[in-house]
């Protein structure tokens, strides 16, 4: 490929304009000088309308996620790494090994190239750390006021492990419910920026790629029934979905629920429950009782699962209720949020 | 999966609100009553964070495209079918058989559910007609004024044909350049709506899935060097890209360029050149001279290639110029558009 003879982009003070999405020379420059430079790999370097990938062995898994988080930068991460982690996690919780990502950008006219470069660099770093390359992409630009800075859709492809069989529909009465760490960190990191809350120790997003943790878990406990990452809607939405998919009930123990003190305090201030708040680096596991101990041990042996806990169990319940034994000794329903309490959290 | 006991969505007068993207019950209802009902297939019915797909044989191809076309509905199509065709075509022009699509939606608060349903139904119809199912998806909602109705990113996966080897980098001096039909229909269909132009016969988008045409072409002429769908930036941007990727020049014959009279008239009115205008159902082919006749015959034998034409040839040129012999007997440079002449065309 011959490089285009053109002045370099001003990555400090330049801004996105409509020509960067028009399919012409300006778009080619943006791709060459910003995207391709930061995300560089052999697949992207093919320079065609898509990526030619190696032969793959096994059953495919495919997952896609649009990312619209606001603000774009937050304690512990930004939209860039979040968009890589989120889709890697969606593939991993299917019981698959993530192999490749595609990334599609919708940019608002006026976006600072410096912000775009920072986000793309963060994607590149997250992708390299995870060993899952971004192999193809697309860029569109819309007029000022028709988007909000940047939206990123990532799509992941992976290959199913042959030795496991997980689905939201496979929870069974008697199964144990585990979570890999404290709840609500990501959502409250975003909310504390939005609401201008200041704490002695800032709340930091848990955004992380979970495929390594999932792999260790499944090696130790291949009988796992359900894996999920409780993002939007938090643990409560995820467990209600699983209860409906599997036609079972769930009983949680509030006293066993890991929540950081700062997150608990921020939630109380805003009238939120940590189990309704999004996580971006937590794994929810439903596992037969006879593999629960080895599953918990495997989670705790991994850097991303040190604070893993057993938080409840699956029961027979045709109404598919999710319930919680409270610290006070009572029992309450755990419904999922009906309203827009936490928009644009991911 | 147990259905949710909830009032049905008002698909006539209802509108998207932030709760439809919040991960809770309203989102589950939207997915169940609108997306899943319209796009139904066995993969989507799995109801997990991604899709579990069959074993695939061969080398994978992956392509992604964001769709931000404005207006959402235009003569000959809408954002829904366009988003299906566009990504199928990106996979097909890699020399691959498209197998699966993922679809990710960014919705603006206030979007009419009736418009969303119409667009999703159009996707479903295009996907079924093409035999390429939408196997997984995602929905986000942003506040009013932070998007423009709806943006759709589709990502496609396919398997490479073993008997072909195409890339934008493989054009060779002496190769022949073919196009499968008239140029500029899609772009001028959009522009005539935007500019309020009225013609005796309305200009209709050429949006179409090209994988069948590509398959017939490659059966007849497996030696094809380059396949592309000249979308944003039109033929001129696509040929300039190929010239740079391959390190060659291109000479076009204006007299051989197929352009419908209405498109030519609209272009003249707006000061545009049809070769700069987007197509969404046209195939550009660069083929060795000794397979050009059979390639042209294969294109013309397919319903989507009846008006295929031979429009130019590849020459040796280190400067990678694209030139055109004009009808007047002159010669001019064909640069790609530097400016935002045609934003949000796809």
XYZ file of C-alpha atoms in Angstrom:
692
model
C 0.000 0.000 0.000
C 1.400 3.376 -1.007
C 0.878 6.022 1.689
C -1.140 9.083 0.710
C 0.934 12.193 0.121
C -0.920 14.486 2.500
C -0.327 16.807 5.435
C -0.513 14.973 8.759
C -3.665 15.237 10.875
C -3.453 17.740 13.722
C -3.965 15.242 16.544
C -3.681 17.943 19.201
C -6.139 20.615 18.120
C -7.891 19.121 15.082
C -11.549 18.122 15.065
C -13.667 15.631 13.184
C -15.563 17.130 10.258
C -18.025 15.589 7.827
C -15.310 14.900 5.255
C -13.818 12.292 7.627
C -16.855 10.118 6.977
C -17.428 10.803 3.300
C -15.399 7.953 1.829
C -12.808 10.210 0.248
C -9.255 11.277 0.905
C -9.890 12.781 4.370
C -11.382 9.491 5.557
C -8.453 7.535 4.162
C -6.095 9.879 6.051
C -7.996 9.445 9.309
C -7.907 5.674 8.949
C -4.223 5.650 8.029
C -2.923 8.198 10.545
C -5.131 7.454 13.542
C -6.961 4.108 13.453
C -4.475 1.928 11.585
C -1.481 3.406 13.386
C -2.921 2.733 16.836
C -4.687 -0.592 16.246
C -2.092 -2.019 13.886
C -2.136 -5.772 13.221
C -1.739 -7.999 10.167
C -5.488 -8.393 9.626
C -6.224 -4.668 9.689
C -3.220 -4.105 7.423
C -4.959 -6.091 4.648
C -6.773 -2.812 3.946
C -9.873 -4.347 2.340
C -13.605 -4.010 3.145
C -13.279 -6.716 5.770
C -10.708 -9.064 7.290
C -9.524 -12.414 5.983
C -8.947 -14.619 9.046
C -7.397 -18.048 9.572
C -9.347 -21.278 9.450
C -11.176 -21.798 12.743
C -11.817 -25.070 14.468
C -14.994 -25.560 16.432
C -18.416 -24.007 16.796
C -18.523 -20.238 16.356
C -19.906 -17.760 18.839
C -20.849 -14.210 17.842
C -21.812 -11.266 20.077
C -22.274 -7.535 19.448
C -22.604 -4.492 21.705
C -23.099 -0.775 21.065
C -21.328 1.497 23.538
C -22.827 4.900 24.340
C -21.413 5.492 27.838
C -21.446 9.094 29.072
C -19.036 10.604 30.038
C -16.495 9.161 27.582
C -13.752 9.144 30.244
C -14.362 7.977 33.832
C -12.313 6.722 36.793
C -10.836 3.359 35.831
C -11.513 3.511 32.104
C -13.100 5.110 29.067
C -15.380 4.165 26.212
C -12.417 2.649 24.351
C -11.366 -0.094 26.755
C -15.001 -0.595 27.823
C -15.996 -1.375 24.224
C -13.258 -4.007 23.999
C -13.929 -5.579 27.391
C -17.716 -5.606 26.979
C -17.731 -7.699 23.826
C -14.895 -9.992 24.881
C -16.981 -10.711 27.995
C -20.152 -11.395 26.009
C -18.259 -14.003 23.977
C -16.514 -15.467 27.042
C -19.743 -15.973 29.033
C -21.071 -18.105 26.175
C -18.318 -20.574 27.139
C -16.194 -19.539 24.166
C -12.646 -18.371 23.598
C -12.763 -14.850 22.055
C -10.671 -14.633 18.877
C -11.422 -11.451 16.916
C -13.171 -8.107 17.260
C -14.677 -5.729 14.697
C -15.137 -2.064 15.652
C -17.544 0.441 14.126
C -17.383 4.148 14.986
C -20.079 6.811 14.742
C -18.395 10.178 15.271
C -20.022 13.559 15.848
C -18.759 16.486 13.789
C -16.582 18.602 16.099
C -15.169 15.703 18.153
C -11.605 16.510 19.162
C -9.137 14.275 17.335
C -7.167 14.185 20.599
C -10.154 12.578 22.375
C -10.666 10.132 19.520
C -6.986 9.191 19.560
C -7.067 8.658 23.329
C -10.083 6.366 23.003
C -8.633 4.416 20.089
C -5.320 4.039 21.941
C -7.230 2.687 24.929
C -8.974 0.150 22.662
C -5.618 -0.859 21.216
C -4.121 -1.372 24.666
C -7.132 -3.374 25.923
C -7.155 -5.471 22.776
C -3.430 -6.250 23.025
C -3.611 -7.031 26.745
C -6.482 -9.434 26.051
C -4.833 -11.012 23.009
C -7.940 -10.365 20.913
C -7.126 -8.214 17.867
C -9.461 -5.675 16.242
C -9.365 -7.028 12.704
C -11.701 -4.719 10.795
C -13.636 -1.498 11.298
C -15.801 1.256 9.923
C -16.146 4.998 10.509
C -19.162 7.241 9.945
C -19.516 10.934 10.785
C -22.828 12.682 11.563
C -23.537 16.397 11.862
C -22.999 18.319 15.085
C -25.926 17.661 17.424
C -26.871 14.349 15.753
C -24.747 12.141 18.054
C -22.888 12.629 21.332
C -19.155 12.696 20.630
C -18.618 9.051 19.774
C -20.505 5.768 19.762
C -18.617 2.498 19.287
C -20.097 -0.865 18.345
C -17.821 -3.851 18.803
C -18.614 -7.338 17.560
C -16.752 -10.408 18.717
C -16.231 -13.853 17.271
C -14.963 -16.815 19.256
C -14.907 -20.582 19.349
C -16.946 -22.637 21.829
C -15.143 -24.862 24.294
C -16.158 -28.442 23.557
C -16.168 -29.506 27.202
C -18.727 -27.028 28.512
C -22.377 -26.269 27.853
C -23.579 -23.040 29.442
C -26.713 -20.991 28.827
C -29.076 -18.725 30.731
C -31.618 -21.526 30.258
C -29.636 -24.190 32.177
C -30.024 -23.106 35.845
C -31.369 -25.957 37.999
C -32.912 -26.035 41.477
C -30.130 -26.739 43.970
C -27.484 -24.851 41.932
C -25.298 -22.349 43.741
C -24.952 -18.680 42.654
C -21.455 -17.143 42.779
C -20.201 -13.685 41.890
C -16.546 -12.912 41.113
C -16.253 -9.663 43.098
C -17.897 -6.559 44.570
C -21.035 -5.266 42.890
C -21.836 -1.893 41.363
C -18.341 -0.413 40.919
C -18.709 0.517 37.238
C -22.160 2.062 37.514
C -21.264 4.091 40.588
C -17.971 5.259 39.051
C -20.025 6.721 36.178
C -22.750 8.097 38.448
C -20.337 9.750 40.833
C -18.767 11.655 37.897
C -22.192 12.634 36.564
C -23.535 13.701 39.943
C -20.300 15.359 41.029
C -20.009 13.164 44.120
C -16.632 13.319 45.871
C -15.434 10.534 48.138
C -12.218 10.146 50.121
C -11.333 7.253 47.786
C -12.800 7.653 44.288
C -14.968 4.827 43.003
C -13.201 3.140 40.097
C -14.862 1.145 37.315
C -14.269 -2.617 37.394
C -14.052 -2.744 33.575
C -11.929 -5.777 32.631
C -11.716 -8.611 30.129
C -13.017 -11.759 31.830
C -12.006 -14.474 29.356
C -8.974 -15.526 31.416
C -11.066 -15.812 34.571
C -13.757 -17.754 32.686
C -11.161 -20.103 31.264
C -9.679 -20.889 34.700
C -13.152 -21.342 36.151
C -14.257 -23.761 33.437
C -11.035 -25.764 33.738
C -11.791 -26.250 37.452
C -15.560 -26.663 37.201
C -16.604 -27.755 33.689
C -20.112 -28.513 34.949
C -21.011 -24.788 35.278
C -24.605 -24.230 34.111
C -24.782 -20.447 33.579
C -22.205 -17.696 33.037
C -23.166 -14.041 32.683
C -21.591 -10.626 33.074
C -24.128 -8.513 35.001
C -23.818 -5.200 33.110
C -26.805 -2.898 32.415
C -29.563 -3.529 34.944
C -27.014 -5.084 37.311
C -27.292 -8.376 39.132
C -31.048 -8.029 39.568
C -31.806 -7.813 35.839
C -29.383 -10.630 35.031
C -30.871 -12.966 37.639
C -34.434 -12.153 36.570
C -33.484 -12.996 32.985
C -31.908 -16.278 34.035
C -34.936 -17.137 36.212
C -37.231 -16.605 33.193
C -34.977 -18.399 30.733
C -34.582 -21.424 33.025
C -38.064 -21.357 34.610
C -36.653 -21.356 38.163
C -36.511 -19.110 41.235
C -33.480 -17.518 42.896
C -32.876 -16.839 46.601
C -30.078 -14.387 47.453
C -28.443 -13.688 50.821
C -27.970 -9.952 51.296
C -25.378 -10.518 54.005
C -23.136 -12.421 51.552
C -23.309 -9.821 48.780
C -19.884 -8.202 48.285
C -20.195 -4.403 48.002
C -17.402 -1.864 48.589
C -18.162 0.658 51.367
C -17.797 3.643 49.003
C -20.224 2.059 46.527
C -22.700 1.277 49.306
C -22.475 4.884 50.533
C -22.920 6.376 47.046
C -25.865 4.072 46.361
C -27.545 5.116 49.604
C -27.044 8.769 48.709
C -28.667 8.294 45.294
C -31.402 5.923 46.428
C -30.002 3.006 44.443
C -29.443 -0.640 45.307
C -25.975 -2.007 44.357
C -27.606 -5.099 42.850
C -29.356 -2.867 40.271
C -26.110 -1.154 39.248
C -23.982 -2.099 36.219
C -20.708 -4.023 36.462
C -18.207 -4.347 33.597
C -15.706 -6.808 35.034
C -17.764 -9.159 37.182
C -18.777 -12.704 36.465
C -22.005 -14.315 37.649
C -21.790 -18.115 37.900
C -24.555 -20.684 38.440
C -22.952 -24.020 39.232
C -24.151 -27.401 40.555
C -23.625 -27.635 44.330
C -21.089 -30.444 43.959
C -18.745 -28.206 41.914
C -19.387 -24.979 43.832
C -16.336 -25.201 46.092
C -13.876 -25.848 43.266
C -15.518 -23.083 41.210
C -15.196 -20.581 44.054
C -11.573 -21.608 44.646
C -10.755 -21.143 40.943
C -12.334 -17.673 40.916
C -10.445 -16.621 44.044
C -7.145 -17.877 42.634
C -7.410 -15.407 39.703
C -6.479 -11.710 40.091
C -9.946 -10.677 38.847
C -11.792 -12.991 41.267
C -10.052 -12.533 44.614
C -13.199 -11.224 46.267
C -15.518 -13.858 44.789
C -18.433 -14.894 46.990
C -21.282 -17.377 47.220
C -24.401 -15.212 47.213
C -27.422 -17.479 46.807
C -29.044 -20.511 45.268
C -31.506 -21.607 42.620
C -34.844 -23.018 43.775
C -37.863 -24.526 42.060
C -40.383 -21.708 41.472
C -42.821 -21.616 38.586
C -43.340 -17.882 39.121
C -39.623 -17.307 38.383
C -39.241 -14.993 41.379
C -35.885 -13.614 42.484
C -35.958 -13.076 46.260
C -33.498 -11.814 48.848
C -33.066 -12.754 52.510
C -32.248 -9.361 53.987
C -29.706 -8.613 56.692
C -32.627 -7.865 58.994
C -33.880 -11.436 58.671
C -36.698 -10.513 56.318
C -37.313 -11.498 52.750
C -38.012 -9.230 49.754
C -38.604 -9.503 46.048
C -35.761 -8.485 43.728
C -37.498 -7.053 40.679
C -35.595 -5.543 37.818
C -35.598 -1.844 37.263
C -38.592 -0.700 35.232
C -37.435 2.878 34.824
C -34.511 4.795 33.354
C -32.626 5.076 36.640
C -29.224 4.596 34.991
C -29.148 5.514 31.302
C -25.969 5.361 29.194
C -23.968 3.405 31.728
C -22.181 1.357 29.034
C -38.285 -19.159 27.993
C -41.321 -17.952 29.916
C -42.839 -14.820 28.333
C -43.036 -11.724 30.514
C -46.489 -10.940 31.841
C -46.753 -7.364 30.606
C -48.999 -5.115 28.568
C -48.146 -5.209 24.847
C -46.099 -2.377 23.330
C -48.139 0.223 21.459
C -46.544 -0.306 18.063
C -48.742 2.350 16.438
C -48.332 5.411 18.647
C -45.697 4.395 21.204
C -42.220 5.915 21.320
C -38.800 4.807 22.511
C -37.915 6.075 25.975
C -34.758 5.662 28.020
C -36.128 2.638 29.871
C -35.986 0.655 26.611
C -32.199 0.749 26.854
C -31.752 0.357 30.595
C -31.398 -3.417 30.792
C -34.630 -3.906 32.711
C -38.135 -5.110 32.034
C -38.970 -2.498 29.362
C -35.921 -3.547 27.342
C -36.852 -7.197 27.628
C -40.356 -6.343 26.361
C -38.978 -4.384 23.398
C -36.698 -7.268 22.474
C -39.453 -9.852 22.874
C -42.329 -7.993 21.219
C -40.508 -6.161 18.429
C -37.010 -7.461 17.618
C -37.402 -11.174 18.358
C -40.859 -11.353 16.794
C -39.724 -9.785 13.523
C -36.228 -11.271 13.171
C -37.088 -14.689 14.602
C -34.674 -17.564 13.977
C -33.248 -20.425 16.037
C -30.016 -18.580 16.860
C -31.744 -15.446 18.130
C -34.161 -17.638 20.084
C -31.259 -18.929 22.211
C -31.765 -15.702 24.192
C -28.206 -15.438 25.556
C -25.603 -12.640 25.355
C -24.500 -13.896 21.953
C -25.254 -16.641 19.451
C -23.961 -20.196 19.409
C -23.430 -21.111 15.740
C -22.591 -24.337 13.922
C -19.060 -25.493 13.218
C -17.712 -23.659 10.196
C -15.401 -25.029 7.560
C -12.864 -22.771 5.935
C -11.208 -19.422 6.506
C -13.393 -16.803 8.176
C -14.126 -13.343 6.853
C -15.455 -10.573 9.090
C -16.771 -7.124 8.093
C -18.634 -4.388 9.969
C -20.517 -1.254 8.921
C -22.323 1.498 10.802
C -25.392 2.861 9.032
C -26.414 6.485 9.591
C -28.313 7.214 6.368
C -30.626 10.222 6.410
C -33.561 10.142 5.709
C -34.368 6.723 7.224
C -36.811 5.926 4.414
C -36.054 6.645 0.750
C -37.219 5.489 -2.700
C -36.196 1.852 -3.093
C -35.334 1.125 0.529
C -34.714 2.233 4.090
C -32.000 2.006 6.724
C -33.146 -1.521 7.604
C -32.591 -3.320 4.312
C -29.576 -1.084 3.589
C -27.883 -2.248 6.815
C -28.375 -5.882 5.818
C -27.291 -5.456 2.193
C -24.275 -3.292 3.041
C -22.598 -5.828 5.280
C -23.523 -8.860 3.188
C -21.829 -7.055 0.295
C -18.698 -6.256 2.304
C -18.331 -9.966 3.111
C -19.157 -11.056 -0.451
C -16.576 -8.760 -2.106
C -13.883 -10.439 0.013
C -14.623 -13.562 -2.033
C -16.560 -15.129 0.836
C -19.982 -16.680 1.337
C -21.860 -14.575 3.958
C -23.257 -16.780 6.754
C -24.385 -14.689 9.732
C -25.117 -11.105 10.736
C -25.098 -9.351 14.110
C -27.104 -6.119 14.489
C -26.581 -3.369 17.034
C -29.090 -0.517 17.439
C -28.585 2.959 18.875
C -32.030 4.514 19.306
C -32.902 8.129 20.089
C -35.449 8.749 22.824
C -38.712 9.700 21.117
C -38.284 7.441 18.062
C -41.683 6.156 16.954
C -42.021 2.431 17.625
C -43.894 2.255 14.308
C -40.783 3.538 12.471
C -38.539 1.139 14.386
C -40.849 -1.776 13.598
C -40.905 -0.835 9.912
C -37.099 -0.738 9.809
C -36.682 -4.003 11.704
C -39.266 -5.697 9.455
C -37.288 -4.483 6.452
C -34.112 -5.980 7.939
C -35.934 -9.250 8.551
C -37.189 -9.382 4.972
C -33.770 -8.544 3.495
C -32.077 -11.090 5.734
C -34.546 -13.850 4.805
C -34.365 -13.050 1.090
C -30.569 -13.229 1.275
C -30.528 -16.399 3.395
C -28.237 -14.714 5.941
C -29.839 -14.687 9.412
C -29.378 -11.979 12.055
C -28.210 -14.208 14.897
C -27.563 -11.762 17.735
C -28.102 -8.108 18.578
C -27.937 -5.252 21.035
C -30.031 -2.158 21.767
C -28.994 1.086 23.399
C -31.069 4.239 23.886
C -29.672 7.779 24.140
C -31.431 10.971 25.180
C -33.402 13.084 22.743
C -30.991 15.205 20.685
C -28.040 12.846 21.250
C -28.606 10.746 18.121
C -30.754 11.041 14.988
C -33.612 8.558 15.222
C -31.710 5.343 14.738
C -28.215 4.144 13.887
C -27.628 0.484 13.020
C -24.295 -1.315 12.955
C -24.286 -4.697 11.276
C -21.378 -7.118 11.363
C -21.085 -10.077 9.045
C -19.203 -13.336 9.183
C -18.603 -15.571 6.193
C -16.353 -18.272 4.839
C -13.800 -17.652 2.084
C -14.118 -19.538 -1.169
C -11.026 -21.714 -1.559
C -10.806 -21.242 -5.311
C -10.492 -17.464 -5.391
C -8.053 -14.886 -4.113
C -9.282 -11.317 -4.367
C -8.019 -8.125 -2.752
C -7.799 -4.419 -3.476
C -4.042 -5.020 -3.694
C -4.173 -7.500 -6.600
C -4.987 -5.270 -9.599
C -2.438 -5.749 -12.407
C -1.608 -3.699 -15.504
C -3.652 -5.090 -18.395
C -6.617 -6.045 -16.193
C -10.086 -4.990 -17.291
C -12.467 -2.948 -15.106
C -16.156 -3.945 -15.126
C -19.157 -2.548 -13.293
C -22.392 -4.504 -12.768
C -24.850 -1.702 -13.536
C -25.660 2.030 -13.706
C -23.789 4.320 -11.331
C -25.058 6.702 -8.673
C -28.651 5.468 -8.197
C -28.487 5.134 -4.405
C -26.791 8.442 -3.724
C -29.070 10.395 -6.024
C -32.184 8.680 -4.598
C -31.133 10.029 -1.188
C -30.122 13.450 -2.515
C -33.320 13.930 -4.484
C -35.352 13.353 -1.293
C -33.130 15.711 0.688
C -33.138 18.434 -1.952
C -36.815 18.003 -2.799
C -36.064 17.278 -6.449
C -39.003 15.896 -8.427
C -38.515 13.912 -11.613
C -41.018 12.310 -13.974
C -39.663 8.936 -12.880
C -38.317 8.965 -9.301
C -34.734 7.851 -8.785
C -34.734 4.571 -6.861
C -31.878 3.249 -4.726
C -30.044 0.219 -6.115
C -29.681 -1.286 -2.617
C -29.350 -5.070 -3.004
C -27.469 -8.068 -1.632
C -24.728 -8.944 -4.105
C -23.570 -12.338 -2.823
C -25.521 -14.269 -5.454
C -24.095 -12.125 -8.252
C -20.583 -12.489 -6.803
C -20.990 -16.248 -6.573
C -22.076 -16.581 -10.219
C -19.258 -14.270 -11.317
C -16.579 -16.237 -9.454
C -17.898 -19.550 -10.778
C -17.460 -18.192 -14.320
C -14.226 -16.236 -13.769
C -12.333 -17.560 -10.731
C -9.288 -15.519 -11.744
C -10.898 -12.203 -10.706
C -8.311 -9.974 -9.010
C -10.423 -7.335 -7.222
C -14.056 -7.143 -6.109
C -15.515 -4.057 -4.452
C -18.893 -2.441 -3.877
C -18.431 1.254 -4.670
C -20.497 2.798 -1.845
C -19.497 6.053 -0.054
C -17.265 8.122 -2.303
C -18.576 6.243 -5.339
C -16.552 4.669 -8.107
C -13.898 7.380 -7.949
C -12.988 6.750 -4.290
C -13.050 2.978 -4.767
C -10.774 3.106 -7.812
C -8.361 5.522 -6.121
C -8.159 3.132 -3.166
C -7.486 0.169 -5.431
C -4.875 2.148 -7.373
C -3.048 2.934 -4.121
C -3.397 -0.566 -2.679
C -2.121 -2.192 -5.873
C 0.353 0.519 -6.910
C -1.173 0.852 -10.398
C -3.047 3.385 -12.539
C -6.572 3.218 -13.946
C -7.902 4.556 -17.248
C -11.687 4.876 -17.572
C -13.814 5.494 -20.672
C -16.522 8.043 -19.924
C -18.532 6.934 -22.970
C -18.812 3.397 -21.564
C -19.936 4.433 -18.081
C -23.545 3.306 -17.486
C -25.597 6.124 -15.916
C -29.405 6.419 -15.970
C -30.677 9.625 -17.640
C -32.517 10.752 -14.466
C -29.360 10.268 -12.397
C -27.285 12.159 -14.952
C -29.825 15.015 -14.909
C -29.974 15.183 -11.103
C -26.181 15.117 -10.897
C -25.907 17.978 -13.363
C -28.439 20.003 -11.377
C -26.461 19.492 -8.146
C -23.000 19.840 -9.680
C -22.063 16.238 -8.953
C -20.388 13.581 -11.050
C -22.124 10.166 -11.025
C -18.778 8.459 -10.463
C -18.476 10.269 -7.092
C -21.928 9.149 -5.954
C -22.646 6.150 -3.697
C -24.034 2.849 -4.953
C -25.440 0.130 -2.674
C -26.068 -2.683 -5.131
C -23.275 -2.396 -7.671
C -20.213 -4.530 -8.065
C -16.852 -3.310 -9.327
C -14.713 -6.069 -10.843
C -11.053 -6.028 -11.882
C -10.339 -9.148 -13.912
C -7.484 -10.377 -16.128
C -8.197 -9.613 -19.792
C -8.408 -13.302 -20.689
C -11.373 -13.826 -18.310
C -13.086 -10.477 -18.961
C -15.588 -11.762 -21.507
C -16.775 -14.670 -19.374
C -16.951 -12.377 -16.327
C -19.091 -9.832 -18.208
C -21.347 -12.590 -19.527
C -21.821 -14.003 -16.000
C -22.730 -10.555 -14.654
C -25.219 -9.921 -17.463
C -26.855 -13.321 -16.944
C -27.812 -12.378 -13.353
C -30.858 -10.162 -12.618
C -28.634 -7.713 -10.682
C -26.061 -7.433 -13.488
C -28.110 -7.076 -16.660
C -26.652 -3.641 -17.394
C -23.048 -4.597 -16.612
C -20.409 -2.797 -18.664
C -16.704 -2.742 -19.365
C -15.582 0.728 -18.275
C -11.793 0.811 -18.290
C -8.487 -0.866 -17.674
C -5.566 -1.032 -15.274
C -2.242 0.404 -16.417
C 1.244 0.610 -14.954
C 1.561 3.987 -13.174
C 3.752 4.600 -10.151
C 1.802 7.757 -9.351
C -1.382 5.624 -8.911
C -3.453 8.052 -10.990
C -7.045 7.339 -11.972
C -7.770 9.026 -15.315
C -10.768 9.277 -17.605
C -10.986 9.565 -21.378
C -13.870 11.990 -21.758
C -16.652 11.878 -24.327
C -15.077 14.979 -25.865
C -11.876 13.079 -26.593
C -9.952 14.695 -23.758
C -8.453 13.163 -20.678
C -8.958 14.209 -17.041
C -7.871 13.153 -13.590
C -10.435 11.350 -11.422
C -9.583 12.414 -7.902
C -11.658 11.349 -4.955
C -13.857 13.819 -3.189
C -11.983 15.807 -0.580
C -15.050 17.524 0.859
C -18.323 16.599 2.541
C -20.362 16.719 -0.668
C -22.513 13.747 0.300
C -22.698 13.134 4.055
C -24.824 10.353 5.588
C -25.487 8.587 2.324
C -25.305 5.112 3.953
